[in-house]
XYZ file of C-alpha atoms in Angstrom:
710
model
C 55.006 49.994 19.195
C 51.849 49.303 21.649
C 50.040 46.230 21.000
C 46.792 48.210 19.622
C 49.409 49.571 16.816
C 50.701 46.146 15.733
C 49.150 45.072 12.180
C 47.031 42.358 12.715
C 47.610 39.315 10.723
C 45.310 38.832 7.265
C 43.564 35.661 7.051
C 40.250 34.445 7.037
C 37.410 36.236 9.435
C 37.115 35.518 13.159
C 34.543 33.021 14.969
C 31.936 36.087 14.756
C 29.233 35.516 17.121
C 29.006 32.929 19.664
C 25.444 32.251 18.687
C 26.439 31.968 15.656
C 24.825 28.755 14.090
C 28.271 27.614 12.395
C 29.141 28.109 16.930
C 26.769 25.269 17.964
C 28.408 22.365 19.243
C 28.306 19.113 16.745
C 25.567 16.965 19.317
C 23.082 20.708 19.293
C 23.538 20.564 15.466
C 22.993 16.737 15.014
C 19.885 16.848 17.346
C 18.529 19.507 15.472
C 19.090 17.874 11.944
C 17.925 14.741 12.856
C 15.186 15.572 16.002
C 12.116 17.252 13.694
C 13.317 13.897 10.590
C 12.773 11.470 13.145
C 9.998 12.406 15.777
C 7.860 12.880 12.249
C 8.448 9.636 10.723
C 8.054 7.850 13.756
C 5.347 9.654 14.955
C 3.096 9.240 11.500
C 5.313 6.020 10.509
C 4.225 4.435 13.805
C 0.841 5.302 13.918
C -0.947 5.621 10.211
C 1.713 3.518 7.905
C 2.253 0.722 10.446
C -1.434 0.342 10.620
C -2.541 0.229 7.073
C 0.130 -2.294 6.347
C -1.164 -3.883 9.349
C -4.932 -3.936 7.814
C -3.781 -4.836 4.872
C -1.382 -7.717 6.095
C -4.438 -9.306 7.759
C -6.558 -8.947 4.236
C -3.865 -10.640 2.144
C -4.206 -13.724 5.103
C -8.109 -13.277 4.852
C -7.755 -13.682 0.934
C -5.580 -17.258 1.479
C -8.218 -18.219 4.167
C -11.194 -17.527 1.552
C -9.341 -19.333 -1.178
C -8.801 -22.445 1.248
C -12.124 -22.286 2.789
C -13.191 -22.224 -0.924
C -11.541 -25.549 -1.736
C -12.948 -26.764 1.647
C -16.651 -25.866 0.543
C -15.925 -27.795 -2.649
C -14.359 -31.004 -0.521
C -17.298 -30.617 1.999
C -19.838 -30.779 -1.286
C -18.044 -33.697 -3.037
C -17.842 -35.837 0.455
C -22.037 -34.760 0.724
C -22.289 -35.837 -2.824
C -20.422 -39.064 -2.275
C -21.841 -40.085 1.556
C -25.457 -39.132 -0.179
C -25.574 -40.735 -3.515
C -23.585 -44.162 -2.634
C -26.343 -44.181 0.231
C -28.947 -45.812 -2.641
C -26.662 -48.518 -4.281
C -24.886 -49.395 -0.905
C -27.691 -49.950 1.179
C -29.806 -51.557 -1.613
C -27.507 -54.220 -2.960
C -24.196 -52.990 -0.915
C -22.329 -52.862 -4.595
C -19.198 -50.784 -3.743
C -18.485 -50.639 -7.673
C -21.520 -48.956 -8.548
C -20.847 -46.499 -11.419
C -22.359 -43.326 -8.976
C -20.554 -45.028 -6.027
C -17.239 -44.656 -8.064
C -17.565 -41.947 -9.940
C -18.274 -39.928 -6.359
C -15.236 -41.364 -4.910
C -13.202 -39.649 -7.570
C -14.344 -36.563 -7.690
C -13.799 -36.552 -3.524
C -10.169 -37.823 -4.110
C -9.493 -35.085 -6.604
C -11.510 -32.272 -4.505
C -9.131 -33.871 -1.696
C -5.406 -33.645 -3.894
C -7.237 -29.831 -4.442
C -6.965 -28.993 -1.177
C -4.238 -30.152 0.633
C -2.358 -28.232 -2.545
C -4.155 -24.939 -1.332
C -3.184 -25.581 2.277
C 0.764 -25.493 1.373
C 1.120 -22.009 1.353
C -0.602 -21.890 5.233
C 2.661 -20.300 7.067
C 3.075 -22.689 10.096
C 5.215 -19.937 11.723
C 1.593 -17.372 11.779
C 0.545 -17.461 15.378
C -1.985 -15.937 14.311
C -3.368 -18.985 12.291
C -3.034 -20.873 15.703
C -6.540 -22.239 15.076
C -6.732 -22.404 11.647
C -3.307 -24.884 11.863
C -5.363 -26.683 14.146
C -8.282 -27.460 12.413
C -5.910 -28.307 9.527
C -3.788 -31.030 11.303
C -7.679 -32.430 12.545
C -8.882 -32.464 9.054
C -5.497 -34.367 7.960
C -6.194 -36.988 10.592
C -10.076 -37.054 9.417
C -8.996 -37.481 5.321
C -6.785 -40.590 6.807
C -9.377 -42.277 7.868
C -11.787 -41.914 4.399
C -10.976 -45.438 3.430
C -11.846 -46.567 6.762
C -15.585 -44.755 6.280
C -15.634 -46.202 2.925
C -15.381 -49.399 3.631
C -17.803 -49.155 6.526
C -20.334 -47.495 4.947
C -24.008 -48.460 5.079
C -23.453 -52.253 5.834
C -25.815 -52.134 9.197
C -29.335 -51.686 7.803
C -29.941 -50.444 11.830
C -27.668 -48.454 12.298
C -27.410 -46.119 8.629
C -26.825 -43.353 11.220
C -23.575 -44.625 11.659
C -22.268 -43.743 8.357
C -23.790 -40.576 8.015
C -22.408 -39.142 11.435
C -18.949 -40.436 10.126
C -19.295 -38.406 7.041
C -20.536 -35.475 9.475
C -17.206 -35.694 10.972
C -14.916 -35.451 8.738
C -17.635 -32.940 6.711
C -17.625 -30.459 9.685
C -14.041 -30.386 10.269
C -13.688 -28.603 7.089
C -16.600 -26.248 8.027
C -14.621 -25.105 10.952
C -12.259 -23.155 8.474
C -15.121 -20.832 8.063
C -15.398 -20.237 11.327
C -11.659 -20.020 12.240
C -11.075 -17.162 9.269
C -12.630 -14.470 12.034
C -9.003 -15.295 13.220
C -7.171 -13.151 10.230
C -9.580 -9.791 10.715
C -10.663 -7.472 12.795
C -13.250 -5.623 10.499
C -16.667 -6.715 12.092
C -18.177 -6.435 8.572
C -15.802 -9.713 7.772
C -16.474 -10.985 10.759
C -20.160 -11.093 10.688
C -19.724 -12.899 7.072
C -17.367 -15.698 8.528
C -20.215 -16.473 10.588
C -22.888 -16.631 8.667
C -21.501 -18.328 6.278
C -20.293 -21.020 8.578
C -24.229 -21.159 9.766
C -25.482 -21.416 6.510
C -23.188 -24.370 5.581
C -24.640 -25.730 8.787
C -27.693 -25.767 7.845
C -26.955 -26.909 3.888
C -24.888 -30.164 5.831
C -28.167 -30.944 8.152
C -30.355 -30.634 4.426
C -27.609 -33.604 3.038
C -27.843 -35.178 6.066
C -31.432 -35.495 5.196
C -31.032 -37.314 1.410
C -28.808 -39.540 3.040
C -30.732 -40.826 5.414
C -33.680 -41.372 3.272
C -32.421 -42.413 0.343
C -30.887 -44.928 2.486
C -34.055 -46.316 4.227
C -36.146 -46.134 0.653
C -33.288 -48.183 -0.663
C -33.444 -50.638 2.360
C -34.544 -54.128 0.557
C -35.809 -55.462 3.883
C -37.629 -52.556 5.157
C -37.622 -49.099 3.112
C -38.201 -47.333 6.878
C -36.088 -45.690 9.587
C -34.961 -47.613 12.097
C -35.645 -45.762 15.637
C -31.616 -44.702 15.568
C -32.038 -43.415 12.099
C -35.217 -41.609 12.596
C -34.224 -40.094 15.676
C -31.200 -38.803 13.884
C -32.728 -37.738 10.523
C -35.131 -35.881 12.790
C -32.429 -33.868 14.747
C -31.097 -33.501 11.340
C -34.272 -31.214 10.596
C -34.548 -29.341 13.502
C -31.444 -28.261 13.472
C -31.476 -27.354 9.811
C -34.394 -25.334 10.983
C -32.284 -23.356 13.373
C -29.329 -22.678 11.772
C -31.697 -21.240 9.048
C -33.238 -18.834 11.475
C -29.684 -17.767 12.763
C -28.597 -17.329 9.652
C -31.258 -14.769 9.225
C -30.302 -12.873 12.636
C -27.052 -12.621 11.753
C -27.359 -10.814 8.389
C -29.532 -8.351 7.537
C -32.913 -9.441 7.080
C -33.374 -8.322 3.324
C -30.289 -9.373 2.302
C -31.127 -12.925 3.768
C -34.850 -13.222 2.510
C -33.093 -12.122 -0.931
C -30.527 -15.266 -0.567
C -32.709 -17.958 0.884
C -35.935 -16.517 -1.614
C -35.646 -19.423 -4.008
C -35.798 -22.051 -0.884
C -39.394 -21.033 0.397
C -40.604 -19.638 -2.932
C -39.851 -22.852 -5.590
C -42.556 -25.447 -5.498
C -39.995 -28.697 -5.766
C -37.999 -27.484 -3.261
C -40.917 -26.915 -0.620
C -42.369 -30.469 -2.122
C -38.831 -31.840 -0.584
C -38.697 -30.183 2.199
C -41.884 -30.946 3.272
C -41.640 -34.911 2.321
C -38.940 -34.837 4.606
C -40.059 -33.627 7.312
C -43.352 -35.634 7.345
C -40.962 -38.555 6.965
C -39.249 -38.664 9.770
C -41.752 -37.303 11.961
C -44.605 -39.882 10.717
C -43.983 -43.327 11.675
C -45.506 -44.283 7.811
C -44.479 -41.110 5.965
C -42.392 -42.750 4.332
C -44.864 -46.040 3.136
C -47.608 -43.168 2.876
C -45.893 -41.678 -0.446
C -44.477 -44.781 -2.904
C -40.643 -42.997 -4.372
C -37.765 -44.690 -5.083
C -34.256 -43.094 -3.604
C -33.622 -42.081 -7.545
C -37.280 -39.901 -6.874
C -35.963 -38.692 -3.842
C -32.648 -37.610 -4.148
C -32.953 -36.256 -7.387
C -35.924 -33.653 -5.761
C -33.732 -33.086 -2.892
C -30.965 -32.977 -5.130
C -32.621 -29.491 -6.402
C -32.203 -27.883 -3.003
C -29.003 -28.635 -2.642
C -27.601 -27.550 -5.309
C -29.477 -23.930 -4.423
C -28.296 -23.637 -1.582
C -24.600 -24.674 -2.660
C -25.296 -21.524 -5.029
C -25.956 -19.869 -2.037
C -22.700 -20.884 -0.381
C -21.144 -20.023 -3.242
C -22.925 -16.200 -2.952
C -21.592 -15.790 0.045
C -17.994 -16.951 -0.237
C -17.771 -14.931 -3.509
C -19.091 -11.622 -0.842
C -16.439 -12.135 1.126
C -14.117 -12.261 -1.611
C -15.339 -8.412 -2.838
C -15.246 -7.069 0.448
C -11.650 -8.635 1.356
C -10.271 -7.012 -2.398
C -12.061 -3.760 -1.379
C -10.805 -3.766 1.911
C -7.390 -4.560 1.217
C -7.688 -1.314 -1.984
C -8.985 0.723 0.898
C -6.000 -0.161 3.614
C -3.573 -0.320 0.226
C -5.109 4.023 -0.892
C -4.469 4.741 2.684
C -1.555 3.530 3.369
C -0.303 5.326 -0.005
C -1.772 8.396 0.760
C 0.107 8.095 4.516
C 3.453 7.987 2.818
C 2.893 11.013 0.591
C 2.339 12.574 3.826
C 5.133 11.617 5.769
C 7.220 12.547 2.778
C 5.958 15.882 2.411
C 6.720 16.382 6.436
C 9.957 15.070 5.118
C 10.355 17.224 2.565
C 10.062 20.069 4.456
C 12.188 19.130 7.388
C 14.922 17.951 5.180
C 15.105 21.628 3.893
C 15.245 23.017 7.329
C 18.306 20.405 8.423
C 20.194 21.511 5.176
C 20.799 24.740 6.190
C 21.990 23.050 9.706
C 23.968 20.818 7.900
C 25.602 22.495 5.165
C 27.859 24.685 7.856
C 28.745 21.728 9.012
C 29.790 20.102 5.795
C 31.859 23.171 4.502
C 33.935 23.136 7.667
C 34.588 19.668 7.384
C 35.089 19.347 4.037
C 37.474 22.330 3.863
C 39.349 20.236 6.577
C 39.280 17.414 4.839
C 40.715 18.946 1.968
C 43.559 20.393 3.276
C 44.370 16.978 5.378
C 44.466 15.194 1.937
C 46.125 18.048 0.346
C 49.148 17.922 3.649
C 49.142 14.053 3.808
C 49.365 13.326 0.241
C 51.237 16.665 -1.157
C 52.589 18.703 0.769
C 54.517 17.110 3.679
C 56.057 14.917 0.750
C 57.063 17.458 -1.150
C 59.011 19.122 1.920
C 60.068 16.101 3.652
C 61.810 15.551 0.161
C 63.575 19.507 -0.087
C 64.669 18.611 3.335
C 66.121 15.479 2.236
C 67.879 17.108 -0.871
C 69.526 20.292 0.482
C 70.382 21.592 3.537
C 67.199 22.131 5.661
C 68.284 25.585 6.513
C 67.270 26.991 3.160
C 63.622 25.235 2.846
C 60.695 26.973 3.979
C 59.378 25.606 6.893
C 56.037 27.824 7.754
C 52.517 26.035 7.906
C 49.830 27.248 6.440
C 46.670 27.608 8.542
C 43.357 25.126 7.437
C 41.410 28.273 7.612
C 38.471 27.107 9.644
C 38.326 29.537 12.898
C 34.744 28.608 14.136
C 34.438 27.807 18.408
C 32.701 24.819 17.860
C 34.695 21.288 17.745
C 35.079 21.520 14.081
C 37.440 24.903 14.691
C 39.554 22.709 17.663
C 40.459 19.861 15.395
C 41.887 21.838 12.736
C 43.049 24.010 15.100
C 45.080 20.758 16.495
C 45.404 19.773 13.086
C 47.827 22.888 12.253
C 49.623 22.063 15.401
C 50.525 18.401 14.549
C 50.989 20.361 10.913
C 53.648 22.330 12.440
C 55.126 19.233 15.117
C 55.823 17.101 11.778
C 57.450 20.194 9.640
C 59.519 20.474 12.627
C 60.199 16.791 13.548
C 61.100 16.500 9.729
C 63.680 19.340 9.821
C 65.045 18.129 12.600
C 65.310 14.664 11.448
C 66.871 15.947 8.109
C 69.136 17.843 10.164
C 70.663 15.231 11.856
C 70.445 12.817 8.766
C 72.608 15.245 7.182
C 75.236 15.299 10.691
C 75.257 11.757 10.645
C 76.451 11.306 6.703
C 78.577 14.103 7.312
C 79.866 12.072 10.032
C 79.751 8.419 8.373
C 82.141 10.317 5.551
C 84.372 12.319 7.420
C 84.957 8.440 9.336
C 84.913 7.232 6.107
C 87.491 9.393 4.463
C 90.043 9.638 7.367
C 89.534 5.554 7.590
C 90.791 5.071 4.241
C 93.853 7.822 3.978
C 95.059 5.732 7.208
C 94.120 2.607 5.858
C 95.933 3.505 2.232
C 98.833 4.345 4.054
C 98.978 1.272 5.922
C 98.217 -0.314 2.281
C 101.117 0.946 0.832
C 103.290 0.110 3.992
C 102.517 -2.951 3.921
C 103.203 -3.005 -0.253
C 106.701 -1.602 0.259
C 107.491 -4.813 3.359
C 106.036 -6.992 0.870
C 108.460 -6.030 -1.901
C 111.490 -6.635 0.146
C 110.833 -9.611 1.797
C 111.800 -13.112 0.529
C 110.821 -15.647 3.290
C 107.949 -17.519 2.101
C 106.176 -17.214 5.496
C 107.190 -13.996 6.441
C 105.484 -12.901 2.973
C 102.205 -15.175 3.885
C 101.555 -13.388 6.516
C 102.409 -10.185 4.681
C 99.450 -10.713 2.285
C 96.722 -11.674 4.991
C 97.780 -8.801 7.151
C 97.463 -6.783 3.314
C 94.234 -8.548 2.776
C 92.510 -7.661 6.382
C 93.851 -4.033 5.422
C 91.897 -4.323 1.787
C 88.279 -5.795 3.937
C 88.292 -2.808 6.195
C 88.818 -0.320 3.412
C 85.425 -2.295 1.946
C 84.111 -1.881 5.312
C 85.113 1.817 5.411
C 83.084 2.401 1.740
C 79.626 0.982 3.615
C 80.087 4.005 5.255
C 80.127 6.200 2.565
C 77.316 4.362 1.176
C 75.283 4.076 4.160
C 75.674 8.178 3.968
C 74.264 8.403 0.534
C 78.100 9.568 -0.841
C 78.969 8.214 -4.311
C 83.134 6.692 -5.204
C 85.191 9.784 -5.145
C 87.203 8.208 -8.917
C 85.226 5.913 -11.708
C 86.743 3.905 -14.032
C 86.700 5.394 -17.522
C 86.557 2.614 -19.561
C 84.971 -0.693 -19.822
C 86.545 -3.726 -17.600
C 85.961 -7.289 -18.487
C 83.635 -9.267 -16.272
C 86.211 -11.595 -15.655
C 88.144 -8.803 -14.275
C 85.462 -7.556 -12.187
C 84.551 -11.137 -10.175
C 88.712 -11.631 -9.313
C 88.958 -8.256 -7.809
C 85.467 -9.333 -5.836
C 86.904 -12.898 -4.882
C 90.630 -10.868 -3.827
C 88.944 -8.421 -1.382
C 87.352 -12.219 0.307
C 89.173 -12.949 3.270
C 88.463 -17.552 2.160
C 89.462 -16.026 -1.336
C 90.871 -19.724 -2.121
C 87.671 -21.133 -2.053
C 85.747 -19.278 -4.678
C 85.977 -20.495 -8.257
C 84.731 -19.236 -11.178
C 83.436 -21.189 -14.073
C 81.863 -20.120 -17.571
C 82.148 -16.276 -17.400
C 81.272 -14.849 -20.205
C 83.827 -12.326 -22.270
C 81.008 -8.961 -21.593
C 82.946 -5.782 -20.413
C 81.384 -3.798 -17.649
C 81.050 -0.120 -17.958
C 83.796 1.772 -16.383
C 80.958 3.881 -14.021
C 79.754 0.925 -12.198
C 82.877 -0.862 -11.759
C 83.929 -0.045 -8.376
C 80.451 -0.654 -7.084
C 79.669 -3.807 -9.128
C 83.477 -5.176 -7.090
C 81.770 -3.668 -4.343
C 78.570 -5.301 -4.340
C 79.784 -8.924 -5.627
C 82.988 -8.829 -2.181
C 79.638 -8.340 0.226
C 77.739 -11.122 -1.600
C 80.875 -13.608 -1.796
C 81.708 -13.141 2.205
C 78.569 -14.090 2.982
C 78.581 -16.858 0.890
C 82.694 -17.586 2.238
C 81.153 -16.906 5.801
C 78.431 -18.834 5.893
C 79.606 -22.324 4.321
C 81.402 -25.026 5.451
C 85.342 -24.203 4.650
C 86.244 -27.565 2.952
C 83.448 -26.489 0.304
C 83.966 -24.304 -2.379
C 81.333 -20.588 -3.948
C 80.998 -21.641 -7.851
C 80.451 -18.284 -9.467
C 79.234 -18.619 -12.805
C 77.910 -16.148 -15.499
C 75.396 -16.638 -18.533
C 74.781 -13.608 -21.719
C 71.136 -13.509 -21.878
C 69.856 -13.209 -25.878
C 68.362 -9.627 -24.704
C 71.956 -8.336 -23.738
C 72.131 -8.830 -19.975
C 74.237 -10.966 -17.596
C 73.213 -12.957 -15.271
C 75.650 -14.001 -12.416
C 74.907 -16.704 -9.842
C 77.329 -16.747 -6.868
C 76.577 -20.951 -5.105
C 77.521 -21.600 -1.633
C 76.826 -25.149 0.024
C 75.665 -23.865 3.435
C 73.215 -24.367 6.185
C 70.906 -22.471 3.973
C 67.647 -19.998 4.701
C 64.195 -20.889 5.967
C 61.923 -19.705 3.504
C 60.616 -16.800 5.781
C 64.377 -15.618 5.937
C 64.725 -15.088 2.282
C 61.647 -13.251 1.977
C 62.952 -10.745 4.351
C 66.084 -10.684 2.505
C 64.686 -10.085 -0.838
C 62.306 -7.380 0.034
C 65.192 -5.715 2.104
C 66.876 -5.767 -0.927
C 64.622 -4.791 -3.736
C 63.386 -1.503 -1.230
C 66.250 -0.736 1.293
C 65.278 0.836 4.216
C 65.754 3.827 6.189
C 69.484 3.644 7.921
C 68.865 3.092 11.606
C 69.921 0.708 14.140
C 68.778 -2.737 12.525
C 71.306 -1.416 9.383
C 74.361 -2.225 11.743
C 73.521 -6.099 12.150
C 73.601 -6.631 8.633
C 75.491 -3.294 7.001
C 76.120 -5.878 3.545
C 72.964 -6.648 3.302
C 71.884 -2.817 3.296
C 74.600 -1.867 1.113
C 74.387 -3.951 -2.126
C 70.700 -3.134 -1.684
C 72.100 0.084 -2.217
C 74.699 -0.146 -4.616
C 71.890 -2.493 -6.611
C 69.415 0.317 -6.596
C 71.650 2.695 -7.774
C 72.711 0.922 -10.919
C 69.595 -0.635 -11.915
C 71.295 -4.524 -10.597
C 68.649 -7.410 -9.717
C 69.740 -9.547 -6.945
C 67.443 -12.510 -5.408
C 68.223 -15.109 -3.223
C 66.940 -18.649 -3.084
C 67.926 -21.990 -2.148
C 70.110 -23.863 -3.918
C 69.372 -27.098 -5.461
C 72.483 -28.656 -3.983
C 71.852 -26.868 0.057
C 72.420 -23.719 0.378
C 71.655 -19.959 -0.892
C 72.310 -18.763 -4.415
C 73.028 -15.092 -5.163
C 71.492 -14.227 -8.411
C 72.634 -10.889 -9.865
C 71.023 -9.472 -13.116
C 73.336 -6.775 -14.793
C 71.515 -4.328 -17.392
C 72.353 -4.365 -20.420
C 73.789 -0.877 -19.990
C 76.092 -2.302 -17.247
C 76.565 -5.698 -19.454
C 77.516 -3.977 -22.283
C 80.210 -1.687 -21.431
C 77.769 1.541 -21.632
C 77.177 0.272 -25.539
C 73.721 -0.484 -27.242
C 73.015 -3.897 -27.454
C 74.823 -5.223 -30.829
C 77.560 -2.369 -30.654
C 81.468 -4.061 -31.250
C 83.314 -4.562 -28.619
C 87.144 -3.557 -29.133
C 89.142 -6.112 -28.309
C 87.052 -8.598 -27.434
C 88.942 -11.229 -27.846
C 90.692 -13.066 -25.117
C 89.627 -10.674 -22.860
C 87.383 -13.439 -20.385
C 90.970 -14.333 -19.462
C 91.327 -17.734 -18.350
C 88.145 -17.313 -16.180
C 86.040 -17.213 -18.372
C 86.615 -20.962 -19.700
C 86.449 -21.710 -16.105
C 90.306 -21.498 -15.385
C 91.762 -21.161 -12.371
C 95.165 -20.276 -12.700
C 96.532 -16.140 -12.674
C 95.250 -13.841 -15.367
C 97.150 -13.129 -18.455
C 98.237 -10.276 -20.841
C 95.562 -7.639 -20.637
C 93.544 -8.827 -18.334
C 95.611 -8.548 -15.852
C 97.046 -5.820 -16.325
C 93.548 -3.575 -16.234
C 92.463 -4.729 -13.168
C 95.966 -3.931 -11.708
C 95.125 -0.728 -12.884
C 91.508 -0.017 -11.244
C 91.959 2.958 -9.498
C 89.796 2.143 -6.149
C 91.511 -1.046 -5.412
C 94.290 -2.441 -4.194
C 96.968 -2.544 -6.590
C 99.326 -5.446 -5.854
C 103.249 -5.070 -6.835
C 104.848 -7.201 -9.100
C 102.374 -9.260 -10.915
C 99.595 -6.189 -10.640
C 96.551 -8.191 -9.689
C 95.116 -9.612 -5.946
C 94.375 -12.719 -8.568
C 97.970 -12.986 -8.225
C 97.606 -13.794 -4.808
C 100.264 -16.993 -3.865
C 97.665 -19.845 -3.411
C 94.584 -18.426 -4.335
C 93.823 -20.645 -7.009
C 91.971 -17.408 -9.023
């Protein structure tokens, strides 16, 4: 048949056009999938949202500084009031306990506490507020000297200006906060407002200095006049107040500044206080020209200071309102930018979804097929190969069904190759394992046939021999042949074969234990005690004798020849029977015990390691075959204890728990009561008729070997 006439294999269509989306390279798909959303999010987010968030952060910082400046302004006002109100009492009589002095100082202390609490919210790691941090450090140092300033206040009537100057240094450090607020924002309106606030606060401080110096001069009992230093200092304060107010008008819009300063220029009482202060500091006889007391002057000038405080609070309120408005605008802008970005991302994601879907479908199909192969198909196929002839099992492999030209299609093709190779190797392994099992079975059957002929010949020689020494040698030869037969049976267990013949009737447990002991080389060291009268189900007898013989062989081999290996049995209330095998050997480490118990519970696959511990593997296989639980643990007296737990269906002769046991009385024999002599009556006869065990002429039981003690 020509190639063109051959039938095409049915299946999914081919890879299609080279430019088809499903044939793109994975890298190309990923780039096309991620490029547009990433570029859009990066560009718009970096340029718009980040800018809005920076503005919000700056305005939050400005809000915090505005609140702090509010506390600083209140503290500065309290210090001004303390300085000015205590000038007359301290300069006149030097009475520091005057109610006016005490009250103003207490108010100042409260404001200091409130200011310190407000500064706790400032982040010390914010590098944008380095200037504010430096100012706060200076303020803290100045506040620490408030006690010294109060102690030295207005003591020397020639230098009242020194006290005023000490207070002024502390107040100026507080007023610097309003100037440092400009660091927190790049908004020109906010910067202009902070400059205006700082300038007006300076003007108010100069007005307060005039109030303090004039009050101190009027209250001086020696001479109600200025000293030369005080007059010079007071005149400087008047000039700087006027200069600060002029700068304030320049910083702010003229209309708004005129509205704010209008009460200072229009109210007669305020104008009178201003004129009096100007005349007092410039005219050498200004204080004597108009007779006034310190209290009268303080009350009159306080009207002006209070009005200036109101203007100061108005400026702070405008700043706070402006900061709130700017923050609201920045937040609204961030929301709009975010919505715009979400819209762009939504559009791009729709396009990305189309690209991603072509990838996901192939990947999902490959994933589902791989999981189905790993979890279902391959294990079921291996199970079929192990349970039946590999040649009768269909080992064809179904393709994943992904035939694109991209990397996913190549991975799918590679997975199909791996799947086929795994099936081929599993079939070869099953065939090899079957051949090995067949060899084991063949070798075992041949060896057993030869050994059985050897045992028959030895039995014939034993029946004719009368010399005790020769008879003892024949017994040893007989025993070695029995052990060789057990090794042959081990090969059958490794091959997965079951005994050719089974015991059809229940057998007393003591007889099973004696039969197992008779197959051990050092059988004379085995001591039975407290064996219950339970009977073992006939189908389990041969395997249980084999299992116990391996454990007893292990116990005698790894313990001193001068010690006994004790075997005890315990009938449990639920119908199970526990057989314990104790030796006093060198024992095992906890790691070795754990490894052996794991092998007993889950025997590994037959490999080279099984040959080194064949008995352990055989015991595990036989125990799993009949549901017998075996565990090794350290013995209390040294050595190792093997625990063999016989289930109910094994320990009760195949009957349900509670059913009567025919002929149960006396079946234990001497071994049931811990005796060590030869069995009597039915027990011996029962053991002698076990078809798969060595039958000894004469007594009918291996337990009757001379010197065995069993």
